Coordinates of C-alpha atoms and ligand atoms in Angstrom, one line a residue:
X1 CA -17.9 -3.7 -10.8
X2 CA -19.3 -3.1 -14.4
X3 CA -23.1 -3.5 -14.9
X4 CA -24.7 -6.6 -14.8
X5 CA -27.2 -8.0 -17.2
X6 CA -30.4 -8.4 -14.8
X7 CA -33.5 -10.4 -15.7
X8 CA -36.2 -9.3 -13.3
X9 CA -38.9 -11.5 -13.0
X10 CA -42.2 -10.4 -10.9
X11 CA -46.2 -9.7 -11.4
X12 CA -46.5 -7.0 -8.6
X13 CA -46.3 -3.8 -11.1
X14 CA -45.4 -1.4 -8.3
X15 CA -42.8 -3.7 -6.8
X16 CA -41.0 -4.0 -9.9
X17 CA -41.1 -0.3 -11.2
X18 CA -39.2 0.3 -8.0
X19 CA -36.5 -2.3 -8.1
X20 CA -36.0 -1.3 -11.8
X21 CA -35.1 2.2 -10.6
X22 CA -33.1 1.3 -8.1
X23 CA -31.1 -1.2 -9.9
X24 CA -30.6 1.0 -12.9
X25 CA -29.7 4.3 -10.6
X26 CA -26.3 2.3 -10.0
X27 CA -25.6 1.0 -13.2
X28 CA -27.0 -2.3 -14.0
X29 CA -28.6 -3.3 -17.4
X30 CA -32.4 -4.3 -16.6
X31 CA -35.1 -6.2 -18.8
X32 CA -38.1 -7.3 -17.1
X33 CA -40.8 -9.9 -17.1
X34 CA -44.3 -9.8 -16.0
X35 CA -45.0 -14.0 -15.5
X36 CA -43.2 -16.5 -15.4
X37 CA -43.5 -18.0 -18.8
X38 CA -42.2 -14.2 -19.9
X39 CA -39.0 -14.7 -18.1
X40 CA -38.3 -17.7 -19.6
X41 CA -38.8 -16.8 -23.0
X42 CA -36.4 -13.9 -22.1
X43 CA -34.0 -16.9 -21.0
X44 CA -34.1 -18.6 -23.9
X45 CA -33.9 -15.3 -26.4
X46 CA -30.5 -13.1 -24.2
X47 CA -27.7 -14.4 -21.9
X48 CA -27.9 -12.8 -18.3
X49 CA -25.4 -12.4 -15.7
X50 CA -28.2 -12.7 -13.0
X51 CA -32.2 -13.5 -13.1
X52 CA -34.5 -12.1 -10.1
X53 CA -37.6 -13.9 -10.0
X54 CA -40.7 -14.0 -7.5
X55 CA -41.0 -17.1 -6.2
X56 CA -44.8 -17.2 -6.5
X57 CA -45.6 -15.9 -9.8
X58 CA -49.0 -16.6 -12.4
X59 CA -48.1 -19.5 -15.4
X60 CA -44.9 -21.1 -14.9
X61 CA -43.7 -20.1 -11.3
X62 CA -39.9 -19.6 -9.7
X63 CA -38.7 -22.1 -9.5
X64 CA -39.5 -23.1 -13.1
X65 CA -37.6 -19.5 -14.1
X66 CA -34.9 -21.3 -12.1
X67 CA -34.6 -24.3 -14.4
X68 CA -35.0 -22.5 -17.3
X69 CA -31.9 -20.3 -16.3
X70 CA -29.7 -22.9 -14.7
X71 CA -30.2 -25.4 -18.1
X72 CA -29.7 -22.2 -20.5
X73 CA -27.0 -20.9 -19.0
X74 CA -25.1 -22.6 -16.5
X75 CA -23.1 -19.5 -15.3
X76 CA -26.3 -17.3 -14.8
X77 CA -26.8 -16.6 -10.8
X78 CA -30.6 -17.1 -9.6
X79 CA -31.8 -14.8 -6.6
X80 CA -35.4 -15.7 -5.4
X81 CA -37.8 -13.3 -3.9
X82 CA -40.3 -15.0 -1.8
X83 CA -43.2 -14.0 0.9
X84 CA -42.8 -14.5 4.4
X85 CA -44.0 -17.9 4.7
X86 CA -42.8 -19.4 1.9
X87 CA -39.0 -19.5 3.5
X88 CA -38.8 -22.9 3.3
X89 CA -39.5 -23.3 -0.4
X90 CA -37.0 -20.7 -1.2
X91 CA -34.4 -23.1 0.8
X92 CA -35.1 -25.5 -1.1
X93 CA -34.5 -23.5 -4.5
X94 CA -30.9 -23.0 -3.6
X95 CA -30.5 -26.2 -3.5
X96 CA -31.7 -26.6 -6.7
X97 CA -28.8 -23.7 -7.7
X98 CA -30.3 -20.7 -6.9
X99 CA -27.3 -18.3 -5.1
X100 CA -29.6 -16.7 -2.5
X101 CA -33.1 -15.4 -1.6
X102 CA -34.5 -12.3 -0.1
X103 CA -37.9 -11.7 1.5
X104 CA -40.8 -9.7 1.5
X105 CA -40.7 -6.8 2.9
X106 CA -37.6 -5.8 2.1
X107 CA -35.6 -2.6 1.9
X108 CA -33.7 -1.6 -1.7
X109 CA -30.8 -1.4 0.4
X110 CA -30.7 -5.4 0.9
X111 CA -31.2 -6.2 -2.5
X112 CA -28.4 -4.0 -4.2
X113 CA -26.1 -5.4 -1.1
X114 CA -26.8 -9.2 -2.5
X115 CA -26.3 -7.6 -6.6
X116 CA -23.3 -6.1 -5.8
X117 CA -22.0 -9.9 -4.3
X118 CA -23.3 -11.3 -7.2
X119 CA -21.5 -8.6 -9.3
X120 CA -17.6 -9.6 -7.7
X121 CA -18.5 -13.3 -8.7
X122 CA -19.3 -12.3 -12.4
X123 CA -16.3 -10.1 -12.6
X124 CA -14.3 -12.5 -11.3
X125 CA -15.5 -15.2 -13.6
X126 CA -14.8 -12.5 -16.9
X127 CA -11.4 -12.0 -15.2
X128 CA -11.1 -15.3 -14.9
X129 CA -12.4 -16.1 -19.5
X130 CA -10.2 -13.2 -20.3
X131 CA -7.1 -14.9 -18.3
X132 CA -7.9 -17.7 -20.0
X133 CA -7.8 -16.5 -23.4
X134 CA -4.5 -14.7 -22.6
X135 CA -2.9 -17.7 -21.7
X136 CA -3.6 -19.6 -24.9
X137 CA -1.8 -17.3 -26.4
X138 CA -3.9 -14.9 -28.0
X139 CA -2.0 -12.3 -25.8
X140 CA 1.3 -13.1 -25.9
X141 CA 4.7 -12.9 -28.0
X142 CA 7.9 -14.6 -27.7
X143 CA 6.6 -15.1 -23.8
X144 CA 6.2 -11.2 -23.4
X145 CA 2.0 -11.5 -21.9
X146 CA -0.5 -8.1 -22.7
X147 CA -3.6 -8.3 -22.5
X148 CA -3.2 -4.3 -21.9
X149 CA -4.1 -2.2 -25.1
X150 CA -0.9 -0.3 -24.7
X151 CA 1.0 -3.9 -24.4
X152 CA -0.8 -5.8 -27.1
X153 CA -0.1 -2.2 -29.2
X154 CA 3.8 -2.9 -28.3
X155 CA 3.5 -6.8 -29.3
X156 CA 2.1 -6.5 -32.9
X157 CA 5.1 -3.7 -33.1
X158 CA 7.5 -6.3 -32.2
X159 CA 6.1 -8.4 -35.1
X160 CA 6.5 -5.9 -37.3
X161 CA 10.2 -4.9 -36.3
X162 CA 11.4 -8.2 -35.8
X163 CA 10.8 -9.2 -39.7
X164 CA 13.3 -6.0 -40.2
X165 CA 16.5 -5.0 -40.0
X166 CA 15.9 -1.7 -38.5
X167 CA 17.9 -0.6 -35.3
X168 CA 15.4 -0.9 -32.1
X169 CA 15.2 1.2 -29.0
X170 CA 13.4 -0.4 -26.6
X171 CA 12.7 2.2 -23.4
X172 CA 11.4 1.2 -20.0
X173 CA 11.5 1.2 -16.6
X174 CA 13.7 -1.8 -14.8
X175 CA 11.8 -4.6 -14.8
X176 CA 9.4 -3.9 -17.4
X177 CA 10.4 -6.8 -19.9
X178 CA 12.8 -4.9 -22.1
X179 CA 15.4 -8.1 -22.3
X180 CA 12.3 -10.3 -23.0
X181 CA 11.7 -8.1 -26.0
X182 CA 14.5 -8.2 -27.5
X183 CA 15.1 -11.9 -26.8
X184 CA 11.8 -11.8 -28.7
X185 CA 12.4 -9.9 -31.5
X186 CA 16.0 -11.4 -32.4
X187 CA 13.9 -14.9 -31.9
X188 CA 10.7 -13.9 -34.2
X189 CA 13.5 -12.9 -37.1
X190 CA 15.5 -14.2 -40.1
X191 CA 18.4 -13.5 -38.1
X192 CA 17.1 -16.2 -35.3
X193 CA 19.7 -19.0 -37.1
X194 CA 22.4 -16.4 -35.8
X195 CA 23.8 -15.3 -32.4
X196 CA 22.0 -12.5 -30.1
X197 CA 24.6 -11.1 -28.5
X198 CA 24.3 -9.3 -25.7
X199 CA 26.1 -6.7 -23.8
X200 CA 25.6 -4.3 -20.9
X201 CA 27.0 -1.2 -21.3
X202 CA 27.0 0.1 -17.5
X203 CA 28.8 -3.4 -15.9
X204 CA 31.5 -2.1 -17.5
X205 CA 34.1 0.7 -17.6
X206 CA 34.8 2.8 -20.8
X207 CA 38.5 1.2 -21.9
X208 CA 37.1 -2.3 -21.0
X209 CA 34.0 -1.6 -23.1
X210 CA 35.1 -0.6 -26.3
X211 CA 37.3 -3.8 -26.0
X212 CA 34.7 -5.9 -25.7
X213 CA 32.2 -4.4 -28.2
X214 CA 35.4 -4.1 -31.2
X215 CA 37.7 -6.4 -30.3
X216 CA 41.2 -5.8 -29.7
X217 CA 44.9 -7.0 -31.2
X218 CA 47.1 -8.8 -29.1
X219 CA 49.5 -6.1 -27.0
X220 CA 47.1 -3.2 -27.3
X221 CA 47.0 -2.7 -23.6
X222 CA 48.3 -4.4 -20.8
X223 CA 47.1 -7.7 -19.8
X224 CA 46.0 -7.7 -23.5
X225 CA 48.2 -11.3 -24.8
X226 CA 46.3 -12.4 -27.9
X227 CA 44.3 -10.5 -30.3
X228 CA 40.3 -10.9 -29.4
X229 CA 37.3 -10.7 -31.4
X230 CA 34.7 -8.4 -30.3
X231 CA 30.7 -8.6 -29.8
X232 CA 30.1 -6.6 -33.4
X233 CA 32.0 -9.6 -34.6
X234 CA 30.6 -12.2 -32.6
X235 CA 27.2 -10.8 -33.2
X236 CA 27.5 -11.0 -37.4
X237 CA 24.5 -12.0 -39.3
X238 CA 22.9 -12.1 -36.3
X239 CA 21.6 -9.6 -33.8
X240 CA 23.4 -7.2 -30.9
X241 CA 21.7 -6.2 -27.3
X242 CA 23.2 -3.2 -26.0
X243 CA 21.5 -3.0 -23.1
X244 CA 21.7 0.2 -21.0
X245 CA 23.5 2.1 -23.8
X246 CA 22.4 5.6 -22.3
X247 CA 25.6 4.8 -20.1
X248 CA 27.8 4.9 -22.6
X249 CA 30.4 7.4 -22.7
X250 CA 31.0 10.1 -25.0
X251 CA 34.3 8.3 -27.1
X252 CA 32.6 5.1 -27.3
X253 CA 29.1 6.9 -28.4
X254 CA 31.2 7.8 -31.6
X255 CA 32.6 4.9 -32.2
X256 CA 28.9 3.7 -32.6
X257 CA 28.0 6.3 -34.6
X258 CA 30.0 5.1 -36.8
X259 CA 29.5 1.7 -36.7
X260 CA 25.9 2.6 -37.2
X261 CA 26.6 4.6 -40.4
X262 CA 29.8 2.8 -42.0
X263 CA 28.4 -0.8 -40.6
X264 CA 33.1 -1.5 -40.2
X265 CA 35.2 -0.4 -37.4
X266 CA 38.7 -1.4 -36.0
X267 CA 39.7 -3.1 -33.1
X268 CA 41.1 -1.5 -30.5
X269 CA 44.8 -1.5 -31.6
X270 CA 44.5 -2.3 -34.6
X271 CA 44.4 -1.2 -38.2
X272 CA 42.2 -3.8 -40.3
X273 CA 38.8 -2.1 -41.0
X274 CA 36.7 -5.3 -40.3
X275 CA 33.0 -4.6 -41.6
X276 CA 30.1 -6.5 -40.2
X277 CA 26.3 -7.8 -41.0
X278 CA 24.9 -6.9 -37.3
X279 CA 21.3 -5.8 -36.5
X280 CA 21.1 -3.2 -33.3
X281 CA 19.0 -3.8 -30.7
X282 CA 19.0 -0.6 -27.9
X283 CA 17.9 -0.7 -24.5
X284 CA 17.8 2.1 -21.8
X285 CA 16.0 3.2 -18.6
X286 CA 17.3 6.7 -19.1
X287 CA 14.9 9.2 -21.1
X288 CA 17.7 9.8 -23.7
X289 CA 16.1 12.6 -25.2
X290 CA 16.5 14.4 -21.9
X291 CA 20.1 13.3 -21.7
X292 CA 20.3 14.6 -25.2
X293 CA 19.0 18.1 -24.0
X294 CA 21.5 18.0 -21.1
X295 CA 24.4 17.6 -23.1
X296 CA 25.1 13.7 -22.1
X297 CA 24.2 12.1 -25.4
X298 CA 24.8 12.6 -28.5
X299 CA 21.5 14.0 -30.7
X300 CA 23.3 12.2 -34.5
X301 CA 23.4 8.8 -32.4
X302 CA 20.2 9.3 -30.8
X303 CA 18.4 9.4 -34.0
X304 CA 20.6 6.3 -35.1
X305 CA 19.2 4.3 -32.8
X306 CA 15.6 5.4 -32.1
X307 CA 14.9 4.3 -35.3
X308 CA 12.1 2.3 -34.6
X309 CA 11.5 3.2 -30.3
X310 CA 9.7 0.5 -28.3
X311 CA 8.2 2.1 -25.1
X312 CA 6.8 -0.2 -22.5
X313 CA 4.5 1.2 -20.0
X314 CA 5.5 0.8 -16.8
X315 CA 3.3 -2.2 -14.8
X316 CA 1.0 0.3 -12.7
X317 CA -0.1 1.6 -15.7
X318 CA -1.3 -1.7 -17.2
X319 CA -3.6 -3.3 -14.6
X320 CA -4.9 -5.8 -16.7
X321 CA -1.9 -7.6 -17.2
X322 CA -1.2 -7.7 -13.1
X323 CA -3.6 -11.0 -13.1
X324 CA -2.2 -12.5 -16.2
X325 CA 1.6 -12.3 -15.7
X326 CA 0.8 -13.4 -11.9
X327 CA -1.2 -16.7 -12.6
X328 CA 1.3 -17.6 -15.3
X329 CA 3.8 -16.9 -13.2
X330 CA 1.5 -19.2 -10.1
X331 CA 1.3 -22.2 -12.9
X332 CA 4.5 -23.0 -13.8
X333 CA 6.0 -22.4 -10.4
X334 CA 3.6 -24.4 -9.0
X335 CA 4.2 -26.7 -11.8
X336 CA 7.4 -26.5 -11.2
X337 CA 7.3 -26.9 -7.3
X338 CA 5.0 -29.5 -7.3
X339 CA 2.1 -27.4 -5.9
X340 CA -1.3 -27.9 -6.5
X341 CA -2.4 -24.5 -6.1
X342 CA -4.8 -22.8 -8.7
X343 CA -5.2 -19.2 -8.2
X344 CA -5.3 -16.1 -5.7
X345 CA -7.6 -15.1 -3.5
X346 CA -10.2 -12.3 -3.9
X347 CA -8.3 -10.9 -0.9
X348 CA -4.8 -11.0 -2.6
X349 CA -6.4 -9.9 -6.1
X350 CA -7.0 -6.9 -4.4
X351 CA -3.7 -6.4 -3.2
X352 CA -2.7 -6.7 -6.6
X353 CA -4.8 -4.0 -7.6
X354 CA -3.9 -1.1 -5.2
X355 CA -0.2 -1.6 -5.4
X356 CA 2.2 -0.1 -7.9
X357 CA 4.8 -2.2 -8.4
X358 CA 7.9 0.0 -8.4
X359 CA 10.2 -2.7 -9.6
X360 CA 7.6 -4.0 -12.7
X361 CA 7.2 -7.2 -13.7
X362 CA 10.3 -8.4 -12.1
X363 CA 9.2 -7.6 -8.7
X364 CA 5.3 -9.2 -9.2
X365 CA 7.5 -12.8 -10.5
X366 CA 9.3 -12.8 -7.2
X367 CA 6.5 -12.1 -5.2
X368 CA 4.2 -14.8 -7.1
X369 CA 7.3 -17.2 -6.6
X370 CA 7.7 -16.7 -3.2
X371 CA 4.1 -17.2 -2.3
X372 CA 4.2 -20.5 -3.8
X373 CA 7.5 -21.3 -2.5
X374 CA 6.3 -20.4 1.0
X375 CA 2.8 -20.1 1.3
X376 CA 0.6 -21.9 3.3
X377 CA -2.5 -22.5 1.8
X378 CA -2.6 -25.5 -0.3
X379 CA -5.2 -24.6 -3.4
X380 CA -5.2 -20.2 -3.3
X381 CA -2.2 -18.0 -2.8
X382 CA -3.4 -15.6 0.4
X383 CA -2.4 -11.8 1.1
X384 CA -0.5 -12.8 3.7
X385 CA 1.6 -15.1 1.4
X386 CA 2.9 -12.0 -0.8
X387 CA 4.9 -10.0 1.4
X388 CA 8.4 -11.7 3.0
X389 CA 7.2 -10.4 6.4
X390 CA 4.0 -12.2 7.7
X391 CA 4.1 -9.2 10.3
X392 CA 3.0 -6.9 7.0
X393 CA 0.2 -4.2 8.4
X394 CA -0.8 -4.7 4.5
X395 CA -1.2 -8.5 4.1
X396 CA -2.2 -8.9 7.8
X397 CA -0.4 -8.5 11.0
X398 CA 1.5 -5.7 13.0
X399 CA 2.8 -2.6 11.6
X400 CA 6.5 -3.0 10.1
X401 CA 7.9 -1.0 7.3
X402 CA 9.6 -3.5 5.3
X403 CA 7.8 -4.8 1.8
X404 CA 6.2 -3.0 -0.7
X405 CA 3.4 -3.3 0.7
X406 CA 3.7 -1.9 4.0
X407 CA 5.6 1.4 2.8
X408 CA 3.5 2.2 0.2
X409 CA 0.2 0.9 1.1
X410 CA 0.1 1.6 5.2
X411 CA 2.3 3.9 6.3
X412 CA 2.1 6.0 2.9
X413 CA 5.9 6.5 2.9
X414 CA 7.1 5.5 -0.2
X415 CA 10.7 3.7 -0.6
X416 CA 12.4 6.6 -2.3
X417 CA 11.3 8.2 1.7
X418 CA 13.1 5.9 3.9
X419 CA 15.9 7.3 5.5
X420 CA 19.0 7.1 3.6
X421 CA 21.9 4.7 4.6
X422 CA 25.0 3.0 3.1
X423 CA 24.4 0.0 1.3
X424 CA 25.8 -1.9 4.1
X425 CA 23.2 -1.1 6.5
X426 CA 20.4 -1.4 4.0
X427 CA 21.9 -4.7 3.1
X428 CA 21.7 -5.6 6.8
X429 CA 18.4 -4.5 7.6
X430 CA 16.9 -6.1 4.6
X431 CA 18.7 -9.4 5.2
X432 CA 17.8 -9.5 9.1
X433 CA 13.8 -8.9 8.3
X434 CA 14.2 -11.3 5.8
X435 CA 15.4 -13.8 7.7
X436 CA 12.7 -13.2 10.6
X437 CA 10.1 -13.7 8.0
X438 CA 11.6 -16.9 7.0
X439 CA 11.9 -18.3 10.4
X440 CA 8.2 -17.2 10.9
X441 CA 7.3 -19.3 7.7
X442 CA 8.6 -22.3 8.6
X443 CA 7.6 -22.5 12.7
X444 CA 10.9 -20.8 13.7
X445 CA 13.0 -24.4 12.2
X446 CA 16.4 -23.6 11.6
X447 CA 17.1 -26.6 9.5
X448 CA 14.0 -26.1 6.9
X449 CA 14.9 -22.0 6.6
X450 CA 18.4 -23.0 6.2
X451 CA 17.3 -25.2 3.0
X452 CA 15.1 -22.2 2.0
X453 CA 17.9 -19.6 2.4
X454 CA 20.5 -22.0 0.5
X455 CA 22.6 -21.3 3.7
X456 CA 24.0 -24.1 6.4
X457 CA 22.7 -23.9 9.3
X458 CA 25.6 -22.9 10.6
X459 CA 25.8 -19.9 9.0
X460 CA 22.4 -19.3 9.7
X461 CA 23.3 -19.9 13.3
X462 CA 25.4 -17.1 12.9
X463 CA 23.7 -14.7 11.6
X464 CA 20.5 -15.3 14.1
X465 CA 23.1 -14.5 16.7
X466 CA 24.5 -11.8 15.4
X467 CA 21.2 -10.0 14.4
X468 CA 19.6 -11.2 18.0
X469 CA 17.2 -13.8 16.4
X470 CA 15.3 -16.0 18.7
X471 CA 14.1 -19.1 17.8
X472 CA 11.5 -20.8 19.6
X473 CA 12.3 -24.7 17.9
X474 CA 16.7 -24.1 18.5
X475 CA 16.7 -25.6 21.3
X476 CA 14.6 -28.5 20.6
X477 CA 16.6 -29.3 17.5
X478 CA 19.8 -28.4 18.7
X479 CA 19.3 -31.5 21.1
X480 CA 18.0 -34.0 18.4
Ligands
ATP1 N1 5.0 -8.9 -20.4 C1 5.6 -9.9 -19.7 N2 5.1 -11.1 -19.7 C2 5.8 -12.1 -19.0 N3 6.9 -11.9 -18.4 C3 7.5 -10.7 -18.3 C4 6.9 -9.6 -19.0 N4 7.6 -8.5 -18.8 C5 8.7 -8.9 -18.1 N5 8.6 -10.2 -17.8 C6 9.5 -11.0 -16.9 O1 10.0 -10.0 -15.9 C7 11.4 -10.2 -15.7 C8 12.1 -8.9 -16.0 O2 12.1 -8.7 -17.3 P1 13.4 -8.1 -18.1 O3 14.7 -8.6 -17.5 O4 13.2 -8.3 -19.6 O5 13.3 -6.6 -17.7 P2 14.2 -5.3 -18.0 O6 13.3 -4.3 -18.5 O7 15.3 -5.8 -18.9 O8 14.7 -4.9 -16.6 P3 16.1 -4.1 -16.2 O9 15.9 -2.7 -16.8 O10 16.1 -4.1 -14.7 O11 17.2 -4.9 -16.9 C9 11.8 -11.3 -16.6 O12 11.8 -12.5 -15.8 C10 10.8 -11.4 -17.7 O13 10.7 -12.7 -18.2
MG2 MG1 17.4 -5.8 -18.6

């Protein structure tokens, strides 16, 4: 919680002195006021998060701080002090908007609890402006959100490159928006009348690659029965993706290179030099310097490409920008799913905040989407709603070792820790404790997690059986 901005209204000199200091000790910004009619002049000069006033003060009393405060500024919290007897008066100011009262005696200890409460609201409701202001736009790029400084430092780099023609590396982790960008930068250029063509260097092996990126005449290999034009080609006056060119290997890394230097090449079989108008767009998850040191890369292409590098920061460095990809992620799926829901709770907020996110922004859309899709709370999306397993130690339930959540944030074991086994197995386990959580979502119907799964319910018949599912409703609609 950052400090608040603490109007402190009371006559008693003593009793003021010593909430001062205590309010200050932990952080807050105090200005006080010795009547009444002091306070509200403050009011009326300086915004304030919260005001603090006696109840029973000389000139204008409480309650009139109170009116002055909640006409002036509508999102200013009032806390009333008030003596013993007066209880009744002070339950009556909340009604008229104040957000508690505390009374005489009372220890430091109380007050700062009832601060810190009102602290979460205000932060919440900044968290809430800033969110705001990200989503219209002042944030954002070609749909890439940052309210991050790190991020909004890539964006208004994107700007610039995208006006060039200079080759662009974009590095980062998977997930991290790397596509996006260059979607963004071909589409934010004078090339955007012209194809962005995209290719991904590790789906594919070395002979079929450097087909597909040069073309090739027809009969230069077998199975090859007419001549075909390759991506450089299909990608003239307008823009290339290679994306995860630190897979490529050594022969076709030279063919780049020269590419990149001679802007012609041949096809594969051919002898026409065919010379092309393409602007290079790079993207890897490797550290290709390091593959550079090792040997794997080579340094003269390296430097071709990193001409102007892009490096996105991973998600769990950028906090800020949890909140705003996950409520514009919550909108239009909602929007999109016909939900009425409008936010998350403090409870899943904080979720958000203590977990890292190992698979980026991609993982933190699925999650989002799958809490709308299967949540149950019709207006806030609930801990509980984030993980697939609603038996998630993390999000509320028993101990299981499934999500995200509950291998990193419970147990402390970290994905890359679970035992190893073949993709098989993982596949297996993963699609059993999916299912479970499905079936759990849904009161254990077999027709409705069918629809959800996109399977019959056949087939999820099947796989209950084979995976020793129960299901408490089977029976009931096996019979209707
Ligand atoms: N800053 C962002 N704002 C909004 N959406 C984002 C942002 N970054 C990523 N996304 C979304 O996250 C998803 C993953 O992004 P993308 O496919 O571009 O990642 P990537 O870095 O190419 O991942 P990989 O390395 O696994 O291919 C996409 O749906 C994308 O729209
Ligand atoms: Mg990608």
């Amino acid at each position: 919680m950052k400090g608040l901005r603490i109007l402190l209204v009371d006559d008693e000199p003593l009793m003021q002195l010593s909430m001062v200091d205590a309010l200050e000790a932990v952080g807050h910004d105090i200005e006080a006021a010795a009547s009444g009619t002091e306070g509200i002049d403050a009011i009326h000069q300086r915004p304030f998060d919260l005001v603090i006033t006696d109840l029973r003060l000389p000139g204008a009393d409480g309650l009139a701080v109170l009116a002055a405060a909640k006409e002036r500024l509508p999102h200013t919290e009032v806390v009333m002090i008030t003596a013993h007897g007066s209880v009744e008066t002070a339950v009556g100011a909340m009604k008229l908007g104040a957000l508690d009262y505390i009374t005489k005696p009372f220890q430091m200890d109380e007050l700062l609890l009832i601060v810190e409460r009102v602290g979460s609201m205000v932060t919440l409701r900044r968290e809430n402006l800033d969110l705001k202001a990200v989503l219209e736009d002042k944030f954002s790029f070609g749909g890439i959100l940052g309210a991050n400084n790190q991020m909004r430092a890539v964006l208004e780099k994107i700007k610039l490159v995208a006006g060039t023609d200079s080759t662009t590396l974009i590095l980062g982790e998977s997930g991290t928006g790397k596509e996006l960008v260059a979607n963004a930068i071909h589409q934010n250029s004078p090339r955007s009348q012209f194809p962005l063509i995209k290719v991904s260097c590790a789906a594919l092996p070395e002979s079929l690659l450097e087909a597909e990126l040069f073309g090739h005449e027809k009969g230069a290999f077998t199975g090859a029965l007419r001549q075909r034009r390759g991506r450089f080609e299909l990608a003239h006056r307008g823009t290339l993706f290679l994306d995860e060119v630190g897979e490529i290997s050594p022969v076709i890394q030279v063919k780049l290179l020269r590419v990149l230097q001679e802007r012609q090449f041949e096809r594969v079989g051919g002898n026409d030099t065919i010379h092309v108008d393409v602007r290079l767009v790079c993207a890897t998850q490797k550290d290709l310097r390091k593959e550079v040191a090792q040997g794997r890369f080579r340094e003269d292409l390296f430097y071709r490409l990193n001409v102007v590098p892009v490096v996105i920061p991973p998600l769990r460095q950028r906090q800020e920008d949890v909140m705003v990809i996950a409520e514009h992620v919550l909108k239009s799926c909602a929007g999109k799913m016909n939900k009425t829901l409008n936010g998350f709770s403090p409870a899943a907020r904080e979720l958000f905040l203590r977990y890292s996110f190992p698979g980026n922004v991609r993982e933190l859309e699925n999650m989002v989407e799958r809490a709308v899709a299967l949540g149950r709370d019709r207006e806030t999306i609930q801990p509980q709603d984030l993980c697939g397993f609603q038996s998630c130690p993390f999000t509320g339930g028993t101990p299981q070792e499934s999500c995200g959540f509950c291998s990193e944030g419970l147990t402390g074991q970290k994905r890359e820790e679970r035992p190893l086994t073949s993709l098989a197995t993982a596949r297996e386990q993963f699609e059993k404790e999916y299912i479970v959580g499905v079936l759990e979502r849904v009161d254990g119907s077999r027709t409705t997690g069918a629809k959800i799964l996109g399977i019959s319910r056949k087939a999820l018949w099947e796989k209950c059986k084979r995976y020793g599912i129960p299901s408490a409703r089977e029976e009931a609609e096996d019979e209707g």
